[in-house]
Amino acid sequence: MPYSAQASYSPRGRASVPCPDDGSRLNASTARTTATDFTLQPDDVERLANLAGPFDAHLRQLELRLGVEIANRGQVFRVTGAPAATARTERLLRQLWEDAAVETLDEAVIHLRIAESGADQASPGYVPQDVSIRTKRGTVRGRGANQQKYLHAIATHDVNFGIGPAGTGKTFLGVASAVEALNEGRVHRLILVRPAVEAGEKLGFLPGDLTQKVDPYLRPLYDALYEMLGVEKVVKLLEKNVIEIAPLAYMRGRTLNDAFVILDEAQNTSIEQMKMFLTRIGHGSTAVVTGDMTQIDLPRHQKSGLKDALEVLRNIDGISFTFFESRDVVRHPLVARIVNAYDARDASDSETGPKG
């Protein structure tokens, strides 16, 4: 893994921190912070590559989880952040440097070392500043605290749930995160699925080939990809099977490695389908599950797989849950008021019970 003399690492969307001893001033976002400089010894390029991870993924994870900025020139590091956080990060980097000499580091090892150190700043109330993702169409940033938390969660967890009303950006931000991961080489495939519940997933009775059968149910996913990559690029990636868009039923029996997988409209999955989807996730993969519990189209007697997953998986380490509200809606201003009106009506109905 090559390291240039000016190589530096910075969190998603933040301005890069200058490398140690370059005489430059830190950016404005480092006000009321401290910078700690140190050198990892002995010199070892392969060990440094092991520490940094593929495409610097390990350093990026440390930045996001510990709330600091990490820059380096070779084995000379600078950690910028709150004094206590920089001290914890230096200790953790030195520990990982020792680990890198005797084992191959991966995301699981990094996660374990962070947890053991007690340095994780990704608590429920912690929102990193200016979390953003880069795509060829520009930079996408979260609007409001919940979208920021959602982006941060996707960057630091393997399985992520985004739950809330329409228009809150759940699917769009998930697709944007997937596109960035593909562009940076952190994953090799994007797989986007939805349950075709309106057709009962009995797709054989519909006219046309597979694409023609399921396209109407998958159109929102296409729209998000088109906005991120452009129509021509999406078509090429679909032809090469780099991007796959399919009904949930076609996931059965597969194991998905080095992939970014999105399950949209998850409120319309059965318990069995949700379990099947979550157990498809393989090594090096990230999963995002989005849904709106107020728009369940399943038969009344059937429990939503999304609702069941919330109950079963709520306390599982490595899984994140972000809950959006009507105030997070980023569509037309009327949409938030419409959502509130329906929520108020539903709450009133649940209190008074069925009439007649």
Tab-separated table of C-alpha atoms in Angstrom:
chain	number	residue	atom	x	y	z
A	1	MET	CA	0.000	0.000	0.000
A	2	PRO	CA	1.761	3.193	-1.099
A	3	TYR	CA	2.206	6.143	1.229
A	4	SER	CA	3.047	9.517	-0.243
A	5	ALA	CA	5.002	12.145	1.607
A	6	GLN	CA	1.845	14.225	1.962
A	7	ALA	CA	-0.548	11.382	2.790
A	8	SER	CA	-3.170	12.307	5.364
A	9	TYR	CA	-6.390	10.897	6.721
A	10	SER	CA	-9.497	12.806	7.687
A	11	PRO	CA	-13.100	11.974	8.515
A	12	ARG	CA	-15.727	11.905	5.790
A	13	GLY	CA	-16.354	15.357	4.430
A	14	ARG	CA	-14.003	17.180	6.793
A	15	ALA	CA	-11.119	19.333	5.655
A	16	SER	CA	-7.844	17.456	5.968
A	17	VAL	CA	-5.709	18.076	9.004
A	18	PRO	CA	-2.145	19.099	8.108
A	19	CYS	CA	0.515	16.486	8.639
A	20	PRO	CA	2.801	16.899	11.636
A	21	ASP	CA	5.571	19.490	11.467
A	22	ASP	CA	4.436	21.036	8.187
A	23	GLY	CA	4.131	24.490	9.716
A	24	SER	CA	0.495	24.881	8.680
A	25	ARG	CA	-2.327	25.977	10.933
A	26	LEU	CA	-5.115	23.561	11.820
A	27	ASN	CA	-8.502	24.229	10.246
A	28	ALA	CA	-11.118	26.270	12.032
A	29	SER	CA	-13.053	23.205	13.178
A	30	THR	CA	-10.208	22.309	15.569
A	31	ALA	CA	-10.825	25.345	17.800
A	32	ARG	CA	-10.630	24.453	21.516
A	33	THR	CA	-8.929	21.185	20.640
A	34	THR	CA	-5.426	19.860	21.050
A	35	ALA	CA	-3.057	18.098	18.650
A	36	THR	CA	-0.915	15.191	19.815
A	37	ASP	CA	2.093	14.144	17.705
A	38	PHE	CA	3.847	10.797	18.047
A	39	THR	CA	5.833	8.264	16.002
A	40	LEU	CA	5.197	4.538	15.754
A	41	GLN	CA	8.382	2.450	15.779
A	42	PRO	CA	10.029	0.515	14.232
A	43	ASP	CA	9.730	1.499	10.570
A	44	ASP	CA	7.609	-1.084	8.770
A	45	VAL	CA	5.594	-0.239	5.651
A	46	GLU	CA	3.633	-3.512	5.628
A	47	ARG	CA	2.761	-3.126	9.285
A	48	LEU	CA	1.616	0.442	8.633
A	49	ALA	CA	-0.616	-0.755	5.803
A	50	ASN	CA	-2.084	-3.375	8.136
A	51	LEU	CA	-2.787	-0.696	10.735
A	52	ALA	CA	-4.419	1.680	8.245
A	53	GLY	CA	-6.531	-1.034	6.651
A	54	PRO	CA	-7.759	-1.330	3.065
A	55	PHE	CA	-8.419	2.140	1.681
A	56	ASP	CA	-7.609	3.507	5.172
A	57	ALA	CA	-10.810	1.964	6.544
A	58	HIS	CA	-9.340	1.313	10.014
A	59	LEU	CA	-8.172	4.899	10.474
A	60	ARG	CA	-11.536	6.171	9.233
A	61	GLN	CA	-13.331	3.939	11.729
A	62	LEU	CA	-11.152	5.213	14.566
A	63	GLU	CA	-11.865	8.825	13.618
A	64	LEU	CA	-15.600	8.323	13.520
A	65	ARG	CA	-15.839	6.198	16.643
A	66	LEU	CA	-13.474	8.243	18.806
A	67	GLY	CA	-14.482	11.725	17.647
A	68	VAL	CA	-10.987	12.776	16.538
A	69	GLU	CA	-9.069	13.562	13.362
A	70	ILE	CA	-6.032	11.480	12.431
A	71	ALA	CA	-3.308	12.631	10.047
A	72	ASN	CA	-0.018	10.961	9.281
A	73	ARG	CA	3.126	11.206	7.214
A	74	GLY	CA	4.427	7.673	7.164
A	75	GLN	CA	4.660	6.542	10.773
A	76	VAL	CA	4.515	10.062	12.212
A	77	PHE	CA	0.951	10.655	13.411
A	78	ARG	CA	-1.040	13.646	14.562
A	79	VAL	CA	-4.312	13.166	16.431
A	80	THR	CA	-6.515	16.236	16.813
A	81	GLY	CA	-9.521	16.526	19.118
A	82	ALA	CA	-10.492	17.021	22.728
A	83	PRO	CA	-7.496	16.444	25.042
A	84	ALA	CA	-8.916	13.298	26.654
A	85	ALA	CA	-9.941	11.861	23.276
A	86	THR	CA	-6.527	12.438	21.697
A	87	ALA	CA	-4.794	10.732	24.634
A	88	ARG	CA	-7.108	7.711	24.365
A	89	THR	CA	-6.611	7.551	20.606
A	90	GLU	CA	-2.819	7.602	20.915
A	91	ARG	CA	-2.937	4.730	23.409
A	92	LEU	CA	-5.275	2.787	21.130
A	93	LEU	CA	-3.127	3.370	18.024
A	94	ARG	CA	-0.048	2.174	19.890
A	95	GLN	CA	-1.936	-0.948	20.979
A	96	LEU	CA	-3.096	-1.590	17.407
A	97	TRP	CA	0.476	-1.048	16.184
A	98	GLU	CA	1.581	-3.886	18.456
A	99	ASP	CA	-1.314	-6.038	17.227
A	100	ALA	CA	-0.423	-5.287	13.594
A	101	ALA	CA	2.960	-6.950	14.090
A	102	VAL	CA	1.441	-10.333	14.930
A	103	GLU	CA	-1.977	-10.511	13.240
A	104	THR	CA	-3.935	-9.191	10.276
A	105	LEU	CA	-6.251	-6.452	11.488
A	106	ASP	CA	-9.830	-6.315	10.271
A	107	GLU	CA	-12.988	-4.402	11.197
A	108	ALA	CA	-13.860	-6.909	13.919
A	109	VAL	CA	-10.475	-6.489	15.622
A	110	ILE	CA	-10.705	-2.686	15.428
A	111	HIS	CA	-14.220	-2.774	16.874
A	112	LEU	CA	-13.099	-5.068	19.704
A	113	ARG	CA	-10.082	-2.924	20.601
A	114	ILE	CA	-12.227	0.239	20.662
A	115	ALA	CA	-14.777	-1.460	22.908
A	116	GLU	CA	-12.058	-2.770	25.238
A	117	SER	CA	-10.452	0.667	25.491
A	118	GLY	CA	-13.677	2.380	26.572
A	119	ALA	CA	-12.790	5.210	24.193
A	120	ASP	CA	-15.861	4.954	21.946
A	121	GLN	CA	-17.585	8.333	21.651
A	122	ALA	CA	-20.433	6.987	19.517
A	123	SER	CA	-22.941	7.213	22.366
A	124	PRO	CA	-26.641	7.937	21.676
A	125	GLY	CA	-26.136	11.649	22.276
A	126	TYR	CA	-22.955	11.994	20.256
A	127	VAL	CA	-23.198	13.520	16.806
A	128	PRO	CA	-19.918	14.064	14.915
A	129	GLN	CA	-19.719	17.431	13.203
A	130	ASP	CA	-20.332	17.626	9.480
A	131	VAL	CA	-20.631	13.896	8.804
A	132	SER	CA	-20.872	13.724	5.029
A	133	ILE	CA	-20.396	11.374	2.125
A	134	ARG	CA	-18.800	12.084	-1.217
A	135	THR	CA	-20.250	11.034	-4.544
A	136	LYS	CA	-19.373	12.049	-8.089
A	137	ARG	CA	-22.480	14.240	-8.113
A	138	GLY	CA	-21.301	16.170	-5.043
A	139	THR	CA	-21.238	15.937	-1.266
A	140	VAL	CA	-24.258	14.684	0.648
A	141	ARG	CA	-24.684	15.832	4.251
A	142	GLY	CA	-27.256	14.938	6.840
A	143	ARG	CA	-29.863	17.575	7.579
A	144	GLY	CA	-30.517	17.634	11.282
A	145	ALA	CA	-29.377	15.484	14.175
A	146	ASN	CA	-31.151	12.269	13.174
A	147	GLN	CA	-29.746	12.224	9.643
A	148	GLN	CA	-26.278	12.933	11.040
A	149	LYS	CA	-26.654	10.064	13.523
A	150	TYR	CA	-27.852	7.812	10.709
A	151	LEU	CA	-24.814	8.537	8.521
A	152	HIS	CA	-22.497	8.066	11.479
A	153	ALA	CA	-24.149	4.757	12.353
A	154	ILE	CA	-23.801	3.433	8.800
A	155	ALA	CA	-20.106	4.342	8.852
A	156	THR	CA	-19.460	2.521	12.121
A	157	HIS	CA	-21.841	-0.474	12.182
A	158	ASP	CA	-22.246	-3.535	9.976
A	159	VAL	CA	-26.048	-3.700	10.227
A	160	ASN	CA	-28.169	-0.550	10.409
A	161	PHE	CA	-31.883	0.121	10.739
A	162	GLY	CA	-33.415	3.445	9.656
A	163	ILE	CA	-37.050	3.708	10.723
A	164	GLY	CA	-39.462	6.570	10.215
A	165	PRO	CA	-42.006	8.269	7.952
A	166	ALA	CA	-41.696	8.892	4.236
A	167	GLY	CA	-39.460	11.744	3.129
A	168	THR	CA	-36.943	11.578	5.979
A	169	GLY	CA	-34.059	10.488	3.735
A	170	LYS	CA	-33.721	6.908	4.994
A	171	THR	CA	-33.345	5.300	1.579
A	172	PHE	CA	-31.563	8.214	-0.112
A	173	LEU	CA	-28.828	8.428	2.536
A	174	GLY	CA	-28.456	4.655	2.540
A	175	VAL	CA	-27.964	4.618	-1.228
A	176	ALA	CA	-25.550	7.566	-1.011
A	177	SER	CA	-23.479	5.697	1.593
A	178	ALA	CA	-23.492	2.619	-0.634
A	179	VAL	CA	-22.341	4.580	-3.684
A	180	GLU	CA	-19.483	6.150	-1.723
A	181	ALA	CA	-18.395	2.730	-0.429
A	182	LEU	CA	-18.369	1.415	-4.005
A	183	ASN	CA	-16.481	4.430	-5.364
A	184	GLU	CA	-13.815	4.100	-2.652
A	185	GLY	CA	-13.406	0.374	-3.263
A	186	ARG	CA	-14.561	-0.640	0.217
A	187	VAL	CA	-17.170	-2.923	-1.343
A	188	HIS	CA	-17.355	-4.594	-4.749
A	189	ARG	CA	-21.121	-4.747	-5.208
A	190	LEU	CA	-24.291	-2.863	-4.359
A	191	ILE	CA	-27.370	-4.992	-3.777
A	192	LEU	CA	-30.702	-3.244	-3.304
A	193	VAL	CA	-33.836	-5.231	-2.523
A	194	ARG	CA	-37.483	-4.648	-1.659
A	195	PRO	CA	-40.301	-7.025	-0.814
A	196	ALA	CA	-42.742	-7.009	-3.744
A	197	VAL	CA	-45.601	-7.403	-1.295
A	198	GLU	CA	-48.199	-5.735	-3.500
A	199	ALA	CA	-47.825	-8.675	-5.891
A	200	GLY	CA	-47.593	-11.178	-3.078
A	201	GLU	CA	-44.124	-11.920	-4.567
A	202	LYS	CA	-45.938	-14.326	-6.932
A	203	LEU	CA	-43.996	-12.780	-9.757
A	204	GLY	CA	-44.433	-15.694	-12.143
A	205	PHE	CA	-47.992	-14.608	-12.816
A	206	LEU	CA	-46.928	-11.152	-13.987
A	207	PRO	CA	-46.139	-10.494	-17.676
A	208	GLY	CA	-42.590	-9.992	-18.968
A	209	ASP	CA	-39.134	-11.066	-17.844
A	210	LEU	CA	-37.806	-10.654	-14.297
A	211	THR	CA	-36.812	-7.016	-14.790
A	212	GLN	CA	-40.207	-6.088	-16.206
A	213	LYS	CA	-41.992	-7.951	-13.416
A	214	VAL	CA	-40.240	-6.247	-10.502
A	215	ASP	CA	-39.266	-2.820	-11.855
A	216	PRO	CA	-42.445	-1.075	-10.640
A	217	TYR	CA	-41.674	-2.130	-7.060
A	218	LEU	CA	-37.990	-1.175	-7.267
A	219	ARG	CA	-38.353	2.181	-9.012
A	220	PRO	CA	-37.520	4.297	-5.900
A	221	LEU	CA	-34.147	2.549	-5.655
A	222	TYR	CA	-33.396	3.254	-9.313
A	223	ASP	CA	-34.326	6.909	-8.802
A	224	ALA	CA	-31.857	7.285	-5.923
A	225	LEU	CA	-29.068	5.631	-7.931
A	226	TYR	CA	-29.748	7.805	-10.968
A	227	GLU	CA	-29.423	10.915	-8.814
A	228	MET	CA	-26.096	9.710	-7.394
A	229	LEU	CA	-24.418	8.246	-10.478
A	230	GLY	CA	-26.386	9.276	-13.543
A	231	VAL	CA	-28.450	6.990	-15.756
A	232	GLU	CA	-25.618	5.868	-18.075
A	233	LYS	CA	-23.302	4.846	-15.222
A	234	VAL	CA	-26.083	2.961	-13.457
A	235	VAL	CA	-26.969	1.064	-16.649
A	236	LYS	CA	-23.320	0.038	-17.156
A	237	LEU	CA	-22.939	-1.135	-13.555
A	238	LEU	CA	-26.187	-3.089	-13.793
A	239	GLU	CA	-24.943	-4.806	-16.955
A	240	LYS	CA	-21.728	-5.797	-15.152
A	241	ASN	CA	-23.706	-7.006	-12.102
A	242	VAL	CA	-21.811	-4.536	-9.922
A	243	ILE	CA	-25.219	-3.163	-8.971
A	244	GLU	CA	-28.039	-5.626	-8.438
A	245	ILE	CA	-31.638	-4.595	-7.809
A	246	ALA	CA	-33.996	-7.454	-7.052
A	247	PRO	CA	-37.036	-8.543	-5.046
A	248	LEU	CA	-36.276	-9.857	-1.582
A	249	ALA	CA	-37.346	-13.390	-2.506
A	250	TYR	CA	-34.283	-13.730	-4.779
A	251	MET	CA	-31.882	-13.366	-1.817
A	252	ARG	CA	-32.578	-16.824	-0.444
A	253	GLY	CA	-29.604	-19.198	-0.327
A	254	ARG	CA	-26.945	-16.549	-1.005
A	255	THR	CA	-24.019	-15.278	1.057
A	256	LEU	CA	-23.024	-11.703	0.264
A	257	ASN	CA	-19.351	-10.831	0.828
A	258	ASP	CA	-17.785	-7.385	0.257
A	259	ALA	CA	-21.179	-5.937	-0.597
A	260	PHE	CA	-23.320	-3.015	0.512
A	261	VAL	CA	-26.850	-4.368	0.853
A	262	ILE	CA	-29.983	-2.244	1.297
A	263	LEU	CA	-33.411	-3.611	2.202
A	264	ASP	CA	-36.045	-0.953	1.542
A	265	GLU	CA	-39.703	-1.025	2.678
A	266	ALA	CA	-38.699	-3.553	5.331
A	267	GLN	CA	-41.981	-3.115	7.200
A	268	ASN	CA	-43.502	-5.376	4.543
A	269	THR	CA	-41.224	-8.333	5.238
A	270	SER	CA	-42.345	-11.381	7.155
A	271	ILE	CA	-40.382	-12.538	10.192
A	272	GLU	CA	-38.885	-15.344	8.105
A	273	GLN	CA	-37.882	-12.969	5.299
A	274	MET	CA	-36.181	-10.550	7.696
A	275	LYS	CA	-34.211	-13.365	9.317
A	276	MET	CA	-33.285	-14.700	5.880
A	277	PHE	CA	-32.062	-11.265	4.757
A	278	LEU	CA	-29.984	-10.535	7.855
A	279	THR	CA	-28.286	-13.927	7.696
A	280	ARG	CA	-27.160	-13.332	4.088
A	281	ILE	CA	-24.585	-10.760	5.237
A	282	GLY	CA	-21.037	-12.001	4.702
A	283	HIS	CA	-17.490	-10.830	5.383
A	284	GLY	CA	-16.740	-7.185	4.583
A	285	SER	CA	-20.387	-6.301	3.991
A	286	THR	CA	-22.652	-3.561	5.315
A	287	ALA	CA	-26.436	-3.798	5.519
A	288	VAL	CA	-28.973	-0.979	5.739
A	289	VAL	CA	-32.615	-1.772	6.505
A	290	THR	CA	-35.205	0.986	6.055
A	291	GLY	CA	-38.906	1.034	6.782
A	292	ASP	CA	-41.962	2.910	8.017
A	293	MET	CA	-44.011	1.113	10.662
A	294	THR	CA	-47.113	3.138	9.719
A	295	GLN	CA	-47.179	1.751	6.152
A	296	ILE	CA	-47.443	-2.005	6.672
A	297	ASP	CA	-49.238	-3.715	3.773
A	298	LEU	CA	-49.129	-7.235	5.207
A	299	PRO	CA	-52.293	-9.166	6.101
A	300	ARG	CA	-53.596	-8.176	9.544
A	301	HIS	CA	-52.754	-11.528	11.106
A	302	GLN	CA	-49.106	-11.396	9.938
A	303	LYS	CA	-46.478	-9.679	12.105
A	304	SER	CA	-44.013	-7.394	10.360
A	305	GLY	CA	-40.467	-8.698	10.198
A	306	LEU	CA	-39.228	-5.169	10.883
A	307	LYS	CA	-41.264	-4.874	14.070
A	308	ASP	CA	-40.042	-8.284	15.181
A	309	ALA	CA	-36.406	-7.356	14.450
A	310	LEU	CA	-36.726	-4.242	16.620
A	311	GLU	CA	-37.822	-6.409	19.527
A	312	VAL	CA	-35.271	-9.191	19.039
A	313	LEU	CA	-32.139	-7.285	17.973
A	314	ARG	CA	-32.399	-4.055	19.948
A	315	ASN	CA	-29.502	-4.868	22.290
A	316	ILE	CA	-27.200	-6.679	19.861
A	317	ASP	CA	-23.735	-5.110	19.640
A	318	GLY	CA	-22.807	-4.015	16.116
A	319	ILE	CA	-26.390	-3.207	15.063
A	320	SER	CA	-27.594	0.399	14.983
A	321	PHE	CA	-31.134	1.795	15.107
A	322	THR	CA	-31.966	5.337	13.983
A	323	PHE	CA	-35.527	6.581	14.457
A	324	PHE	CA	-36.764	9.470	12.327
A	325	GLU	CA	-39.690	11.769	13.086
A	326	SER	CA	-41.953	14.043	11.060
A	327	ARG	CA	-39.624	16.977	11.778
A	328	ASP	CA	-36.934	15.130	9.784
A	329	VAL	CA	-39.018	15.176	6.580
A	330	VAL	CA	-37.071	16.930	3.811
A	331	ARG	CA	-39.691	16.863	1.068
A	332	HIS	CA	-42.249	19.619	0.489
A	333	PRO	CA	-43.048	21.395	3.813
A	334	LEU	CA	-46.630	20.169	3.535
A	335	VAL	CA	-45.459	16.558	3.806
A	336	ALA	CA	-44.426	16.989	7.445
A	337	ARG	CA	-47.806	18.521	8.284
A	338	ILE	CA	-49.587	15.694	6.452
A	339	VAL	CA	-47.600	13.100	8.405
A	340	ASN	CA	-48.424	14.862	11.685
A	341	ALA	CA	-52.131	14.977	10.829
A	342	TYR	CA	-52.281	11.247	10.157
A	343	ASP	CA	-50.228	10.469	13.273
A	344	ALA	CA	-52.617	12.538	15.397
A	345	ARG	CA	-55.641	10.770	13.914
A	346	ASP	CA	-54.080	7.324	14.470
A	347	ALA	CA	-53.195	8.205	18.063
A	348	SER	CA	-56.768	9.366	18.690
A	349	ASP	CA	-58.193	6.170	17.187
A	350	SER	CA	-55.949	3.987	19.341
A	351	GLU	CA	-57.113	5.808	22.493
A	352	THR	CA	-60.848	5.673	21.732
A	353	GLY	CA	-60.846	2.194	20.176
A	354	PRO	CA	-62.957	1.030	17.246
A	355	LYS	CA	-66.270	2.753	16.755
A	356	GLY	CA	-69.644	1.157	16.057
